[in-house]
CSV table of C-alpha atoms in Angstrom, one decimal:
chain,number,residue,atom,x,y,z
Q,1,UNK,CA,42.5,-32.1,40.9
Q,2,UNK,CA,43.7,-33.3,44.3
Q,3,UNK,CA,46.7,-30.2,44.0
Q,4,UNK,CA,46.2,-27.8,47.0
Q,5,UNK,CA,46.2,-25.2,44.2
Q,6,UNK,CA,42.7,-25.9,43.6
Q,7,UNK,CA,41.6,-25.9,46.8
Q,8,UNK,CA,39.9,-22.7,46.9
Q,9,UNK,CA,37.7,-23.5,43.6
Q,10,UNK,CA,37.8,-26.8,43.1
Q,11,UNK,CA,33.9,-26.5,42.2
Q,12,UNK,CA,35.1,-23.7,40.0
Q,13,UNK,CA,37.3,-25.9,37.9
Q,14,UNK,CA,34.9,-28.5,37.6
Q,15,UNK,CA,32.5,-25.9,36.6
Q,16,UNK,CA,34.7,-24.5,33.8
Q,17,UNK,CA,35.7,-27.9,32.5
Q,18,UNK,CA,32.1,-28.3,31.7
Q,19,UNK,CA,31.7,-25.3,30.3
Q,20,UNK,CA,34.3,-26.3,28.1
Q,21,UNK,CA,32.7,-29.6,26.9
Q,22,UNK,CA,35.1,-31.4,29.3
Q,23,UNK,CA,32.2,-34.4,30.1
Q,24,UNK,CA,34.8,-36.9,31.7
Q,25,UNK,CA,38.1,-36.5,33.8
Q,26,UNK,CA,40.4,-38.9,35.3
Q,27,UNK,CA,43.0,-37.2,38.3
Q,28,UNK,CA,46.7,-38.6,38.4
Q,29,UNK,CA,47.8,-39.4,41.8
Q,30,UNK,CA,51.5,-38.9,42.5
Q,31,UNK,CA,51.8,-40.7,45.8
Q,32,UNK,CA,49.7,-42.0,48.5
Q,33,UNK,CA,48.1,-39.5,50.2
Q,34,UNK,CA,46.8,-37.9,46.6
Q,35,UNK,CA,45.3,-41.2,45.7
Q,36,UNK,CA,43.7,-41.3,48.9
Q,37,UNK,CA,42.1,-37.9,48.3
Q,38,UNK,CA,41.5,-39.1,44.5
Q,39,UNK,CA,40.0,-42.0,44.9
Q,40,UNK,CA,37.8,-39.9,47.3
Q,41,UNK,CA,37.2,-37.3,44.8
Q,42,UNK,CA,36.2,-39.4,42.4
Q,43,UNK,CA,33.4,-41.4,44.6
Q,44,UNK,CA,31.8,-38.3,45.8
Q,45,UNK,CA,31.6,-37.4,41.6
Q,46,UNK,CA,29.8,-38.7,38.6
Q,47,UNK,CA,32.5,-38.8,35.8
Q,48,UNK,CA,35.2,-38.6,37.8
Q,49,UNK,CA,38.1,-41.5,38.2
Q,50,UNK,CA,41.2,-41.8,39.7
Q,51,UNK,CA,44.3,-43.8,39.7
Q,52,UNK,CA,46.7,-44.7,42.3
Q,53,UNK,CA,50.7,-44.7,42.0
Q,54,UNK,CA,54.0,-43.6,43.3
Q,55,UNK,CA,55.6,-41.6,41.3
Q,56,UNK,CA,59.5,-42.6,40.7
Q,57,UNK,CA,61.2,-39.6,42.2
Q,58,UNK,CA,58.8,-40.6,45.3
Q,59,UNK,CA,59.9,-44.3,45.6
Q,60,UNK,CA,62.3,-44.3,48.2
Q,61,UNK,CA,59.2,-43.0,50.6
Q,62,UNK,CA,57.2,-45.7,50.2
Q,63,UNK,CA,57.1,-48.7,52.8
Q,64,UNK,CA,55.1,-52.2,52.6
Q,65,UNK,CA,51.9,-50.7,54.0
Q,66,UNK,CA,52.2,-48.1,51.2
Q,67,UNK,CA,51.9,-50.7,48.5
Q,68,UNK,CA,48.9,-52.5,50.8
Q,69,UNK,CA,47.2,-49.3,50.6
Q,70,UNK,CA,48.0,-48.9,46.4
Q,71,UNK,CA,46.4,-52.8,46.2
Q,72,UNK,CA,43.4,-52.2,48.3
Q,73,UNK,CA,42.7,-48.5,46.7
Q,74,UNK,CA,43.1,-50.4,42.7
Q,75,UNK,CA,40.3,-52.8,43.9
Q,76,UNK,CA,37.3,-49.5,44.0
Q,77,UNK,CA,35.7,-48.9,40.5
Q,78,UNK,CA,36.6,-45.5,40.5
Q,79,UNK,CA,40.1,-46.2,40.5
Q,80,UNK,CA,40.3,-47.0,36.9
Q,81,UNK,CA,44.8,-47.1,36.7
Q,82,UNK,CA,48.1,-47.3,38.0
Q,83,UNK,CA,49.8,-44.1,38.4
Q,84,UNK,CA,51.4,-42.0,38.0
Q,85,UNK,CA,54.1,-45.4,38.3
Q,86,UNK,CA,57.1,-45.9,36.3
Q,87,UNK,CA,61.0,-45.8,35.9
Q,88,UNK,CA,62.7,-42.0,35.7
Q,89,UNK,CA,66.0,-42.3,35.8
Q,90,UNK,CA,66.9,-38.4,34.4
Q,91,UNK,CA,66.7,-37.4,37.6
Q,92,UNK,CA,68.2,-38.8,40.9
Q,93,UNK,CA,65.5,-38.4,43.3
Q,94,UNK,CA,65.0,-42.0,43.8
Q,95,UNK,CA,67.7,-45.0,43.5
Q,96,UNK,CA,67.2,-47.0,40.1
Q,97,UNK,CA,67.0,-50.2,42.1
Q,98,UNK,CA,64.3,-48.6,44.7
Q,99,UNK,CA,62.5,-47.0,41.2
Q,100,UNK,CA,62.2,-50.5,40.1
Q,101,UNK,CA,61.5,-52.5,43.4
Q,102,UNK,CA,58.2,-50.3,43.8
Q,103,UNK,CA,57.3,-50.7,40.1
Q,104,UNK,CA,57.5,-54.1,40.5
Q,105,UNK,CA,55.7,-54.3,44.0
Q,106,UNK,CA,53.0,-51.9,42.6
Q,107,UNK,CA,52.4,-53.8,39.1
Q,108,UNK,CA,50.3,-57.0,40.3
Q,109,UNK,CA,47.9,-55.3,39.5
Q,110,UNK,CA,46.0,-57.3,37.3
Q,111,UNK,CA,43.7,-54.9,34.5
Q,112,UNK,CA,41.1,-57.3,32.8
Q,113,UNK,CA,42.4,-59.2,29.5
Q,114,UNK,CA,41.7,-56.1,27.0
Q,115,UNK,CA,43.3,-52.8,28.8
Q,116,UNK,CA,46.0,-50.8,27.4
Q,117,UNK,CA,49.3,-50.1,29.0
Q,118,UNK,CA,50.8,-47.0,27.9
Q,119,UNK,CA,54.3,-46.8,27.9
Q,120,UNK,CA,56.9,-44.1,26.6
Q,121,UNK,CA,57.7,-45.0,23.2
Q,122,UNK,CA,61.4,-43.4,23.2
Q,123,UNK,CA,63.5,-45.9,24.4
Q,124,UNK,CA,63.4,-49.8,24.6
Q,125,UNK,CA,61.1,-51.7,26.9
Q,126,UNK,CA,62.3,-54.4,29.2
Q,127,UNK,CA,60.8,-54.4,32.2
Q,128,UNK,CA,57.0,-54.7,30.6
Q,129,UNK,CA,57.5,-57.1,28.0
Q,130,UNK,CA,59.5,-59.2,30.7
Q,131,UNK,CA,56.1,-59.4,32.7
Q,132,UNK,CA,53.8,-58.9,29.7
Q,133,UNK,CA,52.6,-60.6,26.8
Q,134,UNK,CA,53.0,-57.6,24.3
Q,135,UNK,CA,50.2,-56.4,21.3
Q,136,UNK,CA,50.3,-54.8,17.6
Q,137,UNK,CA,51.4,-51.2,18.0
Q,138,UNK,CA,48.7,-48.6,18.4
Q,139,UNK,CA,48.2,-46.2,15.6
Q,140,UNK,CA,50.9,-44.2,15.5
Q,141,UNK,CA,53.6,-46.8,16.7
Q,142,UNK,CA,53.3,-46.3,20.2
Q,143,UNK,CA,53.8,-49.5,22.6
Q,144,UNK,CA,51.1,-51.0,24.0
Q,145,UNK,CA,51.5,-53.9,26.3
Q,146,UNK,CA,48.6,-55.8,28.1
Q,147,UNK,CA,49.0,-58.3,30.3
Q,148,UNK,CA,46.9,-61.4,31.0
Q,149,UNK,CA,44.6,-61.5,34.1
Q,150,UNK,CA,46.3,-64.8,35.8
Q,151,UNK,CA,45.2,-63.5,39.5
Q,152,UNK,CA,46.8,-61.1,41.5
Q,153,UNK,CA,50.6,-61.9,42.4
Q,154,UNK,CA,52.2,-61.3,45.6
Q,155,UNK,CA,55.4,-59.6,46.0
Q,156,UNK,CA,57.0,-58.5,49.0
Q,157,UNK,CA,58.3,-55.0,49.3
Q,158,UNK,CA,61.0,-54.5,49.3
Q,159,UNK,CA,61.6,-58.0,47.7
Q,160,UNK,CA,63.7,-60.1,49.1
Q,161,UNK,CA,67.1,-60.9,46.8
Q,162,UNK,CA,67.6,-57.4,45.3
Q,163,UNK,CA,66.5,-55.8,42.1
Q,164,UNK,CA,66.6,-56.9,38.6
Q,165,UNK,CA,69.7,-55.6,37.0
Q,166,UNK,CA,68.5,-54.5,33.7
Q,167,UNK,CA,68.1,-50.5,33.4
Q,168,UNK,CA,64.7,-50.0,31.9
Q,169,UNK,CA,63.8,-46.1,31.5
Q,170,UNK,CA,59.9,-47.1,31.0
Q,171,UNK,CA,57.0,-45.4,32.2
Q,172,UNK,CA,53.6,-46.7,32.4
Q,173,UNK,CA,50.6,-46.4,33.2
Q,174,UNK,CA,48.0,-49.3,33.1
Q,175,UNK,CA,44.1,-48.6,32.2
Q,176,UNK,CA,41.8,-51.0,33.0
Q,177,UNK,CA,38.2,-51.5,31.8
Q,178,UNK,CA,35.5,-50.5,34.6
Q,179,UNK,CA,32.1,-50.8,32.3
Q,180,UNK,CA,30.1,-51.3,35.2
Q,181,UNK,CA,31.1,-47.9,37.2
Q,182,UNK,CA,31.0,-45.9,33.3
Q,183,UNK,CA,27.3,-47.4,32.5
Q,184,UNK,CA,26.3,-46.3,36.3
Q,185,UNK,CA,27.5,-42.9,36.3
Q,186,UNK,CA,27.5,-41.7,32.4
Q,187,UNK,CA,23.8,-42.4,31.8
């Protein structure tokens, strides 16, 4: 929703998406800037959230006061996820090692005991369960991973000592429970 291609009718979209039945949306923010202008999307709208991420081609951009930013922006109820975050290594946009430095910077995060992380099913997991404790599958088989609220960590970016070496292909998102900001604005 934060794409300049609906910036001529953004009311128009939301208007449609209504029509539709559409009653709740969440917009994926790619870097800094769009979850600036998410998170502010979503505060000016009733059913409206956002999340804030780099995504992994966009990792050798980001700078300590990016992941600051990422951290302060995840503490607002609207901003409900990490994302768009994760590990893609089909492309070589950003340097495995950078990919997985921000990932790692950006996932203290900590969602509250019961959220969901989604994570693509297709290949092994090794940087989540490292840092997770891990759940039944979902229906369906998919791999859910939620991690236990022990207080927000602190890790430098870029950390000091290098990268893990394992090659992880994993992309996730993390959602976390906001009750309080759904019972205020879907009433």
């Amino acid at each position: 929703m934060t794409d300049t291609a609906f910036r001529h009718d953004l009311e128009a979209v939301f208007h449609r998406a209504a029509e539709a039945g559409v009653t709740r949306m969440v917009t994926i923010a790619s870097d800094l800037d769009d979850a600036l202008r998410a998170a502010e999307l979503a505060a000016a709208r009733s059913r409206c959230w956002s999340t804030a991420g780099v995504h992994p081609h966009a990792a050798g951009d980001a700078s300590p006061d990016t992941v600051a930013k990422l951290r302060g922006l995840l503490a607002h109820d609207d901003v409900v996820a990490v994302g768009e975050t994760g590990l893609d290594y089909h492309y070589d946009n950003a340097a495995p090692s950078v990919q997985r430095a921000l990932f790692d910077a950006i996932w203290p995060w900590e969602p509250k005991p019961d959220s969901p992380s989604w994570s693509t099913p297709a290949r092994p997991m090794t940087t989540l369960p490292r840092r997770s404790a891990t759940c039944p599958p979902a229906p369906g088989g998919s791999s859910i991973a939620s991690r236990a609220a022990t207080g927000p960590s602190e890790r430098p970016w870029p950390p000091a000592g290098g990268c893990p070496s394992r090659e992880s292909p994993v992309s996730s998102r993390s959602v976390r429970s906001t009750s309080s900001a759904r019972s205020r604005r879907t009433g």
